[in-house]
Amino acid sequence: MTKRHIEPLLWLLFSGGGVVAAVFLPILVVLFGLAIPLGWVQPDYDQLHAVVGHWLTRLVLLGLLVLMLFHWAHRFRYTLYDGLQLRRLDAPIAVLCYGGALVGSLAALLIVLTV
Amino acid sequence: MSAPATYRQPVSRLWWLKKRTYFLFVMRELSSIFVAWFAVFLMIMVVAIGRGEASYQSFLSWAASPVVVVVNVVALAFVVLHTVTWFALTPQAMVVRGPGGRWVPRIKEVRVAGRLVPAATVVRVGGRVPAGIVIASQYVGLVVVSAFIAWLVLR
């Protein structure tokens, strides 16, 4: 019964995460996943440190990470239900997905508070 | 004789390989795995940056290892698929209204103490922003955000 009540909230988190992933992730993957590690561009470390250390960056980063994790949780839950026909495992899958997103969100909170 | 109401035709676990649209649907759903992967990747990176330049350099050499690069190339493909499909679905998920609409009076039935009674109201008609414009403006947002982040990091 409680699950019914939080379903709209979970959908909202999924939806918000979908928006931020669509808008922010392409540039972030290109920049931090490929261009910088492969040496196509070389940002100054002190500059990077200053950007990441700024309170506004940390706040935005926390929002992005939490929304993206819950986006994954919600969508992946239904991928397992429909794609792999695992409807019988409803409860454990939900616990695993949302629990994983919650643990990840707490880690993200810890990281932005201590970085 | 009881009706076979609970019968469900068994569906193959590989149903999504049977049609191109099914396959694209499942690929779109799988993009969430790479959204989560990159959230974790960003967290590892931020921790490394916070610990000092040496730690950041060892993060970079890990991120440049072939396995991680391949994962990130695949992640980029899935992220682009996510962006394109998400933007395309937005006009279907929400109605965006511009200044062109107008309010018109209507009579609606509302339930008062269990009885349906007529009540006067106004509803918004017209002025709906065309789907193409909604989609295009999202790409403008994408370009602005991307340019800002690139500028912030590389200036």
Coordinates of C-alpha atoms in Angstrom, one line a residue:
Chain A
M1 CA 0.0 0.0 0.0
T2 CA 2.8 2.4 0.9
K3 CA 4.4 1.6 -2.5
R4 CA 1.3 3.0 -4.2
H5 CA 1.8 6.3 -2.5
I6 CA 5.4 6.7 -3.4
E7 CA 4.9 5.6 -7.0
P8 CA 4.2 9.2 -8.3
L9 CA 7.3 10.5 -6.4
L10 CA 9.5 7.7 -8.0
W11 CA 8.1 8.6 -11.4
L12 CA 8.9 12.3 -10.8
L13 CA 12.5 11.4 -9.9
F14 CA 12.7 9.2 -13.0
S15 CA 11.4 12.0 -15.1
G16 CA 13.7 14.7 -13.6
G17 CA 16.6 12.3 -14.0
G18 CA 15.7 11.8 -17.7
V19 CA 15.7 15.5 -18.3
V20 CA 19.1 16.2 -16.7
A21 CA 20.7 13.1 -18.2
A22 CA 19.4 14.2 -21.7
V23 CA 20.8 17.7 -21.3
F24 CA 24.0 17.3 -19.2
L25 CA 25.3 13.8 -20.0
P26 CA 26.4 14.1 -23.6
I27 CA 28.9 16.9 -22.9
L28 CA 30.0 15.3 -19.6
V29 CA 30.7 11.9 -21.3
V30 CA 32.5 13.6 -24.2
L31 CA 34.6 15.8 -21.9
F32 CA 35.3 13.7 -18.8
G33 CA 34.9 10.2 -20.3
L34 CA 36.8 10.7 -23.5
A35 CA 38.4 14.0 -24.4
I36 CA 40.3 14.6 -21.1
P37 CA 41.5 11.0 -20.3
L38 CA 42.6 10.6 -24.0
G39 CA 44.5 13.9 -23.9
W40 CA 42.5 15.7 -26.6
V41 CA 42.1 18.6 -24.2
Q42 CA 44.1 19.2 -21.0
P43 CA 42.4 21.4 -18.4
D44 CA 44.5 22.9 -15.7
Y45 CA 44.2 20.9 -12.5
D46 CA 43.9 23.9 -10.3
Q47 CA 41.1 25.3 -12.4
L48 CA 39.3 21.9 -12.2
H49 CA 39.8 21.8 -8.5
A50 CA 38.4 25.3 -8.1
V51 CA 35.3 24.5 -10.2
V52 CA 34.6 21.2 -8.4
G53 CA 35.2 22.9 -5.0
H54 CA 32.7 25.7 -5.6
W55 CA 29.5 25.3 -3.5
L56 CA 27.3 25.9 -6.6
T57 CA 29.0 23.2 -8.6
R58 CA 28.7 20.8 -5.6
L59 CA 25.0 21.6 -5.2
V60 CA 24.3 21.1 -9.0
L61 CA 26.4 17.9 -9.0
L62 CA 24.5 16.4 -6.1
G63 CA 21.2 17.2 -7.8
L64 CA 22.4 15.6 -11.1
L65 CA 23.8 12.5 -9.4
V66 CA 20.7 11.8 -7.2
L67 CA 18.3 12.3 -10.1
M68 CA 20.4 10.2 -12.5
L69 CA 20.6 7.4 -10.0
F70 CA 16.8 7.3 -9.4
H71 CA 16.3 7.6 -13.2
W72 CA 18.3 4.4 -13.5
A73 CA 16.5 2.7 -10.7
H74 CA 13.1 3.3 -12.1
R75 CA 13.8 2.5 -15.7
F76 CA 16.0 -0.5 -14.9
R77 CA 13.3 -1.9 -12.7
Y78 CA 10.9 -2.0 -15.5
T79 CA 13.5 -3.2 -18.0
L80 CA 13.9 -6.3 -15.8
Y81 CA 10.1 -6.7 -15.4
D82 CA 9.3 -6.4 -19.1
G83 CA 12.5 -7.3 -20.9
L84 CA 13.4 -10.3 -19.0
Q85 CA 9.8 -11.2 -17.8
L86 CA 10.8 -11.3 -14.2
R87 CA 7.5 -10.1 -12.8
R88 CA 7.5 -12.7 -10.0
L89 CA 10.6 -11.1 -8.6
D90 CA 8.8 -7.7 -8.2
A91 CA 9.7 -7.0 -4.6
P92 CA 13.4 -8.0 -4.6
I93 CA 14.0 -6.1 -7.9
A94 CA 12.4 -2.9 -6.5
V95 CA 14.4 -3.1 -3.3
L96 CA 17.6 -3.7 -5.2
C97 CA 17.0 -0.8 -7.7
Y98 CA 15.7 1.9 -5.3
G99 CA 18.0 0.7 -2.5
G100 CA 21.0 1.0 -4.9
A101 CA 20.0 4.5 -5.9
L102 CA 19.6 5.5 -2.3
V103 CA 23.0 4.1 -1.3
G104 CA 24.5 5.9 -4.3
S105 CA 22.7 9.2 -3.4
L106 CA 24.1 9.0 0.2
A107 CA 27.6 8.4 -1.3
A108 CA 27.1 11.4 -3.6
L109 CA 26.0 13.5 -0.6
L110 CA 29.1 12.4 1.4
I111 CA 31.3 13.2 -1.6
V112 CA 30.0 16.7 -2.3
L113 CA 30.2 17.5 1.5
T114 CA 33.8 16.4 1.9
V115 CA 35.4 17.2 -1.5
Chain B
M1 CA -17.1 -24.7 -17.4
S2 CA -14.9 -21.8 -16.2
A3 CA -13.8 -19.2 -18.7
P4 CA -10.0 -19.2 -19.4
A5 CA -9.7 -15.7 -18.1
T6 CA -6.3 -16.1 -16.6
Y7 CA -4.6 -17.5 -19.7
R8 CA -1.7 -15.5 -20.9
Q9 CA 0.1 -16.4 -24.1
P10 CA 3.7 -17.1 -23.2
V11 CA 6.1 -14.5 -24.5
S12 CA 9.6 -15.4 -25.4
R13 CA 12.3 -13.7 -23.4
L14 CA 13.8 -12.6 -26.7
W15 CA 10.6 -10.9 -27.9
W16 CA 12.6 -7.7 -28.4
L17 CA 14.7 -9.2 -31.1
K18 CA 11.7 -9.7 -33.4
K19 CA 11.2 -6.2 -34.6
R20 CA 13.4 -3.1 -35.1
T21 CA 11.0 -0.9 -33.1
Y22 CA 11.1 -3.4 -30.2
F23 CA 14.8 -3.6 -30.3
L24 CA 15.2 0.3 -30.2
F25 CA 12.7 0.4 -27.3
V26 CA 14.9 -2.1 -25.3
M27 CA 18.1 -0.2 -26.2
R28 CA 16.5 3.0 -25.0
E29 CA 15.6 1.2 -21.7
L30 CA 19.1 -0.1 -21.4
S31 CA 20.5 3.4 -21.7
S32 CA 19.7 3.8 -17.9
I33 CA 22.6 1.4 -17.1
F34 CA 25.0 3.9 -18.7
V35 CA 23.4 6.8 -17.0
A36 CA 24.1 5.1 -13.7
W37 CA 27.6 4.1 -14.8
F38 CA 28.5 7.7 -15.6
A39 CA 27.1 8.9 -12.3
V40 CA 29.5 6.5 -10.6
F41 CA 32.3 7.6 -12.9
L42 CA 31.7 11.2 -12.0
M43 CA 31.8 10.4 -8.3
I44 CA 35.1 8.6 -8.6
M45 CA 36.5 11.6 -10.6
V46 CA 35.3 14.2 -8.0
V47 CA 36.9 12.2 -5.2
A48 CA 40.1 12.0 -7.1
I49 CA 40.1 15.7 -7.8
G50 CA 39.5 16.4 -4.2
R51 CA 42.4 14.3 -3.1
G52 CA 45.1 16.3 -5.0
E53 CA 46.9 16.4 -8.3
A54 CA 48.6 13.0 -8.0
S55 CA 45.3 11.3 -7.3
Y56 CA 43.8 13.1 -10.2
Q57 CA 46.6 11.9 -12.5
S58 CA 46.1 8.3 -11.5
F59 CA 42.4 8.7 -12.1
L60 CA 43.2 9.9 -15.6
S61 CA 45.4 6.9 -16.4
W62 CA 42.7 4.6 -15.2
A63 CA 40.1 6.4 -17.3
A64 CA 42.5 6.2 -20.3
S65 CA 42.8 2.4 -20.0
P66 CA 41.2 0.5 -23.0
V67 CA 38.4 -1.1 -21.0
V68 CA 37.2 2.2 -19.5
V69 CA 37.5 4.0 -22.8
V70 CA 35.4 1.3 -24.6
V71 CA 32.8 1.5 -21.9
N72 CA 32.6 5.3 -22.2
V73 CA 32.4 5.1 -26.0
V74 CA 29.4 2.7 -25.6
A75 CA 28.1 5.0 -22.9
L76 CA 28.2 7.9 -25.2
A77 CA 26.2 6.0 -27.9
F78 CA 23.5 5.1 -25.3
V79 CA 23.5 8.6 -23.8
V80 CA 22.9 10.1 -27.3
L81 CA 20.1 7.6 -27.9
H82 CA 18.6 8.6 -24.5
T83 CA 18.8 12.4 -25.4
V84 CA 17.3 12.0 -28.8
T85 CA 14.4 9.8 -27.7
W86 CA 13.8 11.8 -24.5
F87 CA 13.5 15.1 -26.4
A88 CA 11.3 13.5 -29.1
L89 CA 8.8 12.2 -26.4
T90 CA 8.6 15.5 -24.5
P91 CA 5.8 17.0 -26.7
Q92 CA 3.8 13.9 -26.1
A93 CA 4.3 13.9 -22.4
M94 CA 3.4 17.5 -21.8
V95 CA 1.4 20.3 -23.5
V96 CA 3.3 23.5 -23.9
R97 CA 1.2 26.5 -24.5
G98 CA 2.3 29.8 -25.9
P99 CA 0.7 33.2 -25.9
G100 CA -1.8 32.3 -28.7
G101 CA -4.3 30.6 -26.6
R102 CA -7.6 32.1 -25.3
W103 CA -9.9 31.4 -22.4
V104 CA -13.5 30.4 -23.3
P105 CA -16.4 29.9 -20.9
R106 CA -17.7 26.3 -20.5
I107 CA -20.3 24.5 -18.5
K108 CA -19.0 21.5 -16.6
E109 CA -20.7 19.1 -14.3
V110 CA -19.2 18.9 -10.9
R111 CA -20.2 16.5 -8.0
V112 CA -21.6 18.3 -5.0
A113 CA -22.7 16.2 -2.1
G114 CA -23.0 13.2 -4.4
R115 CA -25.1 14.9 -7.1
L116 CA -23.9 16.2 -10.4
V117 CA -24.7 19.9 -10.8
P118 CA -23.7 22.2 -13.7
A119 CA -21.1 24.8 -13.0
A120 CA -19.6 27.6 -15.0
T121 CA -15.9 27.6 -15.7
V122 CA -13.3 28.7 -18.2
V123 CA -10.9 26.5 -20.2
R124 CA -7.8 27.3 -22.2
V125 CA -8.2 26.6 -25.9
G126 CA -5.5 26.7 -28.6
G127 CA -2.1 28.3 -28.5
R128 CA -0.4 24.9 -28.2
V129 CA 3.3 25.2 -29.2
P130 CA 3.9 22.8 -32.1
A131 CA 5.9 19.6 -31.3
G132 CA 8.7 20.6 -33.6
I133 CA 9.4 23.8 -31.7
V134 CA 9.3 22.1 -28.3
I135 CA 11.9 19.6 -29.6
A136 CA 14.0 22.3 -31.2
S137 CA 14.1 24.4 -28.1
Q138 CA 15.3 21.4 -26.1
Y139 CA 18.3 21.1 -28.4
V140 CA 19.0 24.8 -28.0
G141 CA 19.1 24.2 -24.2
L142 CA 21.4 21.2 -24.8
V143 CA 23.8 23.4 -26.8
V144 CA 23.8 26.2 -24.3
V145 CA 24.4 23.9 -21.3
S146 CA 27.1 22.0 -23.2
A147 CA 28.9 25.2 -24.2
F148 CA 28.8 26.5 -20.7
I149 CA 30.2 23.4 -19.1
A150 CA 33.0 23.2 -21.8
W151 CA 33.8 26.8 -21.1
L152 CA 33.8 26.4 -17.3
V153 CA 36.2 23.4 -17.5
L154 CA 38.5 24.5 -20.3
R155 CA 38.8 28.2 -20.0

